[in-house]
mmCIF file of C-alpha atoms and ligand atoms in Angstrom:
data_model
loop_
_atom_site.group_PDB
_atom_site.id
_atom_site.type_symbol
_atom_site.label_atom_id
_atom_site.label_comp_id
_atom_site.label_asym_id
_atom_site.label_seq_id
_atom_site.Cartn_x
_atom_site.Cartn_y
_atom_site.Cartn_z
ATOM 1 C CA UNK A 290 -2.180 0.018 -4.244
ATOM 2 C CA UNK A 291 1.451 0.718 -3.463
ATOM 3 C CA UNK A 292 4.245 2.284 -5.220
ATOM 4 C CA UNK A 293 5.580 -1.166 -6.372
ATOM 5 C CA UNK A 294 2.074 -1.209 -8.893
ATOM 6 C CA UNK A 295 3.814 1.732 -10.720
ATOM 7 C CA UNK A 296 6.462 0.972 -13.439
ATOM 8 C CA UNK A 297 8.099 1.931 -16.308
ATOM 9 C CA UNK A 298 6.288 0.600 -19.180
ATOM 10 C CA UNK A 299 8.582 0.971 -22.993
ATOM 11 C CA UNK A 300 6.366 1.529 -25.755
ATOM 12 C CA UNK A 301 7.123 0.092 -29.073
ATOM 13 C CA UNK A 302 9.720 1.819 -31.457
ATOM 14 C CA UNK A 303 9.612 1.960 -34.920
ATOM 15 C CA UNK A 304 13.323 2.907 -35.635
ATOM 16 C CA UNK A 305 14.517 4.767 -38.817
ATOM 17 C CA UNK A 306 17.644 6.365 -40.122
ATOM 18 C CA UNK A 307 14.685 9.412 -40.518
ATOM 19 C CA UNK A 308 13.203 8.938 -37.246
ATOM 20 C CA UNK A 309 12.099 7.099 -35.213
ATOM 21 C CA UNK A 310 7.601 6.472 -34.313
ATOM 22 C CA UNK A 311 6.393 5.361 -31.570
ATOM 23 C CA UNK A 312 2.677 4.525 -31.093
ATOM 24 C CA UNK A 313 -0.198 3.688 -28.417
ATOM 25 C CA UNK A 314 -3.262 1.845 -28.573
ATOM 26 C CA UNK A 315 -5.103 2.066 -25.541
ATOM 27 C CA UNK A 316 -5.636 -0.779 -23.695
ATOM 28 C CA UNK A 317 -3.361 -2.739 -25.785
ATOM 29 C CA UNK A 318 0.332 -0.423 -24.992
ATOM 30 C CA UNK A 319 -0.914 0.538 -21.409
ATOM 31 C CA UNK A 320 -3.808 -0.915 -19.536
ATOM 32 C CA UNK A 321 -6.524 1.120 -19.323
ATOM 33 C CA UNK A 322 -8.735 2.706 -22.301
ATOM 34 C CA UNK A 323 -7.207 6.427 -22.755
ATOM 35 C CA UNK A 324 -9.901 8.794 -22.140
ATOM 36 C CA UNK A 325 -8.372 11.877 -21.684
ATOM 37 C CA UNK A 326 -4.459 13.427 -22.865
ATOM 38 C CA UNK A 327 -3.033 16.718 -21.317
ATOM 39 C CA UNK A 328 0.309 18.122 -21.720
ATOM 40 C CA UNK A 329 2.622 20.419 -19.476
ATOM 41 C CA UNK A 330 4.952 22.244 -21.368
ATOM 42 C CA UNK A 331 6.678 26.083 -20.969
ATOM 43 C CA UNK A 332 7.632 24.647 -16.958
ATOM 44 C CA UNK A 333 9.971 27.424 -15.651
ATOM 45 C CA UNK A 334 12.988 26.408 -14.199
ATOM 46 C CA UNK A 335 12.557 24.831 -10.663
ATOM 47 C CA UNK A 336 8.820 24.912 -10.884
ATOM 48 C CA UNK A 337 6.956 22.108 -9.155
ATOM 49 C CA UNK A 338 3.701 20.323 -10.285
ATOM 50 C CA UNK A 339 1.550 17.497 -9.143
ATOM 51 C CA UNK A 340 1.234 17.473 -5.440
ATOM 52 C CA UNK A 341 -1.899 15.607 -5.377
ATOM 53 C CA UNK A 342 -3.168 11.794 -5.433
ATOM 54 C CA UNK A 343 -5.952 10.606 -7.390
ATOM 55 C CA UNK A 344 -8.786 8.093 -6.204
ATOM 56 C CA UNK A 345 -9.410 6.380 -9.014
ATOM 57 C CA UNK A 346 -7.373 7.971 -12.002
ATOM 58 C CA UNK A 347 -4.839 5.539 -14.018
ATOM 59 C CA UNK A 348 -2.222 7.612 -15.993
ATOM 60 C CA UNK A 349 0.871 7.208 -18.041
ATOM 61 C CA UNK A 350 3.706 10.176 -17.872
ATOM 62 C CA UNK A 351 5.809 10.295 -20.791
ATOM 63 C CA UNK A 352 8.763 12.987 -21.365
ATOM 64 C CA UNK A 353 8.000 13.600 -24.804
ATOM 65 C CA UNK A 354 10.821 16.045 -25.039
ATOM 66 C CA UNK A 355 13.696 16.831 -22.602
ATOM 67 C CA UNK A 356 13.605 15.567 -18.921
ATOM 68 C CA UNK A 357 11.953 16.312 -15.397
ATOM 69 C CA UNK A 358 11.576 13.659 -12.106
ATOM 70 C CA UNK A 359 8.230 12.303 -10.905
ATOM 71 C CA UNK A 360 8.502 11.222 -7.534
ATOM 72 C CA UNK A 361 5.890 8.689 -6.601
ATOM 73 C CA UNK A 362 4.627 8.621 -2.584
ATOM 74 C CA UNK A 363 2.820 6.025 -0.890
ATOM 75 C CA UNK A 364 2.421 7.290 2.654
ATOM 76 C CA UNK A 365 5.415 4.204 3.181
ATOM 77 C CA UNK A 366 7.404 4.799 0.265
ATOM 78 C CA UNK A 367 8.795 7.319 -2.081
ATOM 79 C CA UNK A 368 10.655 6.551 -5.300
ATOM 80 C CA UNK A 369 11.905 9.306 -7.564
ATOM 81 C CA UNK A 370 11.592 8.377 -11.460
ATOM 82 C CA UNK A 371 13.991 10.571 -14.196
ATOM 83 C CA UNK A 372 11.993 10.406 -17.269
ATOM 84 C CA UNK A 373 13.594 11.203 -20.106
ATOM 85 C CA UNK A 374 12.624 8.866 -23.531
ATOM 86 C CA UNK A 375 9.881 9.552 -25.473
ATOM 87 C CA UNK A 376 9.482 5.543 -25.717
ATOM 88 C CA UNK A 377 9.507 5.105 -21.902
ATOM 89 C CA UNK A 378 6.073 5.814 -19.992
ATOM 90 C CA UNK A 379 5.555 5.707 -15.873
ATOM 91 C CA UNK A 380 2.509 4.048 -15.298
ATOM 92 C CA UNK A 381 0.821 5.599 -12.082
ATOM 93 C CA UNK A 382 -2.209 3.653 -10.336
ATOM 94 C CA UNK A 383 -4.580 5.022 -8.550
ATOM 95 C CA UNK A 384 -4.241 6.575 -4.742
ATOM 96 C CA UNK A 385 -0.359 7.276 -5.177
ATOM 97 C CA UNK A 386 0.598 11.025 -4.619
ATOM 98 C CA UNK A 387 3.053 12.497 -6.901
ATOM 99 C CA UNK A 388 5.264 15.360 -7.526
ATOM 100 C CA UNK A 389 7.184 16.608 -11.001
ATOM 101 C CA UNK A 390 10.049 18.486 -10.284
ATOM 102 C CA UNK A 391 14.057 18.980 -12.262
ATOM 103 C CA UNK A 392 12.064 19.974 -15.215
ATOM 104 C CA UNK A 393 14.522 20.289 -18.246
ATOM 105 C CA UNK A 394 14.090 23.883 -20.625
ATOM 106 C CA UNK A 395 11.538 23.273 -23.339
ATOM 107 C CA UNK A 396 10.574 19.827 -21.981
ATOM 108 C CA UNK A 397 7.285 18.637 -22.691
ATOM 109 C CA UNK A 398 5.222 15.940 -19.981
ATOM 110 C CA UNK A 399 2.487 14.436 -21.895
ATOM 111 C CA UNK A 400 -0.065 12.032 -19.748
ATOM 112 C CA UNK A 401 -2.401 9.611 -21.152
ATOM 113 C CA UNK A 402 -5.574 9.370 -18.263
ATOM 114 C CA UNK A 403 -8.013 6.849 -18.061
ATOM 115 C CA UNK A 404 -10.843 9.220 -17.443
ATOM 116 C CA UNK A 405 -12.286 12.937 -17.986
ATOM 117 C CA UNK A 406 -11.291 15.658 -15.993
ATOM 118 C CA UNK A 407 -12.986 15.637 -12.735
ATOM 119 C CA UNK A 408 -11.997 17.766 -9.606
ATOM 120 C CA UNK A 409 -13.767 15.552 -7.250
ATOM 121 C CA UNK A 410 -11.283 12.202 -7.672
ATOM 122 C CA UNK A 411 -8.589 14.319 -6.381
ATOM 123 C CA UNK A 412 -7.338 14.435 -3.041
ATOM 124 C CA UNK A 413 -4.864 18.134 -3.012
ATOM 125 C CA UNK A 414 -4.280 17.921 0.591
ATOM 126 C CA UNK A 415 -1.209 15.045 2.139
ATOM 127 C CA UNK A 416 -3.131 15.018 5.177
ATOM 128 C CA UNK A 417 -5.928 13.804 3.973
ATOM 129 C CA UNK A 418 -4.401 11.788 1.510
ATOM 130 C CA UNK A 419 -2.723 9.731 4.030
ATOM 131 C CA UNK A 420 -6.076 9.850 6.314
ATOM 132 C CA UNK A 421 -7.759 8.184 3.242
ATOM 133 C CA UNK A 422 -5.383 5.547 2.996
ATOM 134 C CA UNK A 423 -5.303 4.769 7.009
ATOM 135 C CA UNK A 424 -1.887 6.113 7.555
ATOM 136 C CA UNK A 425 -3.386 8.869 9.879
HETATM 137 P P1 TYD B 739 -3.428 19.970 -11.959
HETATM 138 O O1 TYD B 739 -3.923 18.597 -12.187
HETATM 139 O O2 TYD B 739 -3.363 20.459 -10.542
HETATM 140 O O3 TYD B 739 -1.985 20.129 -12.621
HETATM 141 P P2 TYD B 739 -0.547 19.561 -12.219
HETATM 142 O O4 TYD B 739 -0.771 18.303 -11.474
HETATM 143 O O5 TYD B 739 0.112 19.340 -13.512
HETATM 144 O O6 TYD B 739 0.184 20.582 -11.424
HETATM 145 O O7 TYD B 739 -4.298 20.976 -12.842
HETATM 146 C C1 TYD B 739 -3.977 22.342 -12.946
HETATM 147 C C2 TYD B 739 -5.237 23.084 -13.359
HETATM 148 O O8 TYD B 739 -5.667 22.656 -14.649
HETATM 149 C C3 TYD B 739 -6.395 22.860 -12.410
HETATM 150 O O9 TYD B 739 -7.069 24.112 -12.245
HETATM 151 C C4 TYD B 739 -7.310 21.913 -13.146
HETATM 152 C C5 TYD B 739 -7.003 22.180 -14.603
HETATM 153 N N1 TYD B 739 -7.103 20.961 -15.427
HETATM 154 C C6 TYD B 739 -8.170 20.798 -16.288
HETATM 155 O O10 TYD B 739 -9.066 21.650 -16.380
HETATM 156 N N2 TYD B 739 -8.232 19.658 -17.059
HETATM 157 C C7 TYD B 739 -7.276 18.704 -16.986
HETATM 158 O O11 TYD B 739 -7.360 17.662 -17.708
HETATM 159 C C8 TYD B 739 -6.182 18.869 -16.070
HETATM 160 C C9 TYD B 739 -5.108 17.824 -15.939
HETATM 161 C C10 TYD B 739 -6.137 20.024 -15.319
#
């Protein structure tokens, strides 16, 4: 799994001269079966979140409102996403370390996870993130 497995995935739009809808169907829009959603929202100006990797977790990051960067980290390769469409998803596999930063006021980062909470499929340490993948 490398950065190049991540993209930007556009959802479908439903335009309208009074708004516009877009929807998600798991494992139809993005391809794994959403089991969990979690939102960051009230991010201070120049706060960071992220720094971690997950083993197995699949997620998709969507700005739902306003704009912040998620910058996705191999152990080879970084590549800094803006995200800012509420139609426009990053889909992050597993065992990529990422960062949110340039967080926009009042913008809201909604992710769609393919599993339940659970503490032990992250690695919160680089060092060991990059000892896990052999880079070390
Ligand atoms: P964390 O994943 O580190 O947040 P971020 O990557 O956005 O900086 O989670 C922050 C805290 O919230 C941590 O104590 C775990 C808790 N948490 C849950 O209890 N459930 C969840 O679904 C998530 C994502 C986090």
């Amino acid at each position: 799994m490398s950065i190049h497995d991540c993209y930007l995935l556009d959802l479908p739009q439903i335009t309208n001269p009074r708004g516009n809808l877009t929807f998600i169907e798991g494992g139809v829009h993005v391809p794994f079966e959403i089991r969990r959603v979690y939102y960051l929202y009230d991010v201070p100006g120049g706060a960071e979140r992220g720094g971690h990797a997950h083993k197995a977790l699949q997620q998709l990051i969507i700005a739902m409102s306003g704009s912040f960067d998620v910058v996705l980290d191999d152990g080879r390769e970084k590549r800094r996403f803006h995200l800012n469409r509420s139609y426009t998803g990053l889909y992050v596999c597993p065992m990529i370390w990422r960062e949110l930063d340039n967080f926009s006021s009042g913008s809201v980062c909604m992710v769609l996870a393919s599993n339940l909470y659970d503490e032990g499929d992250y690695y919160r340490n680089y060092q060991d993130y990059l000892r896990a993948r052999g880079l070390r």
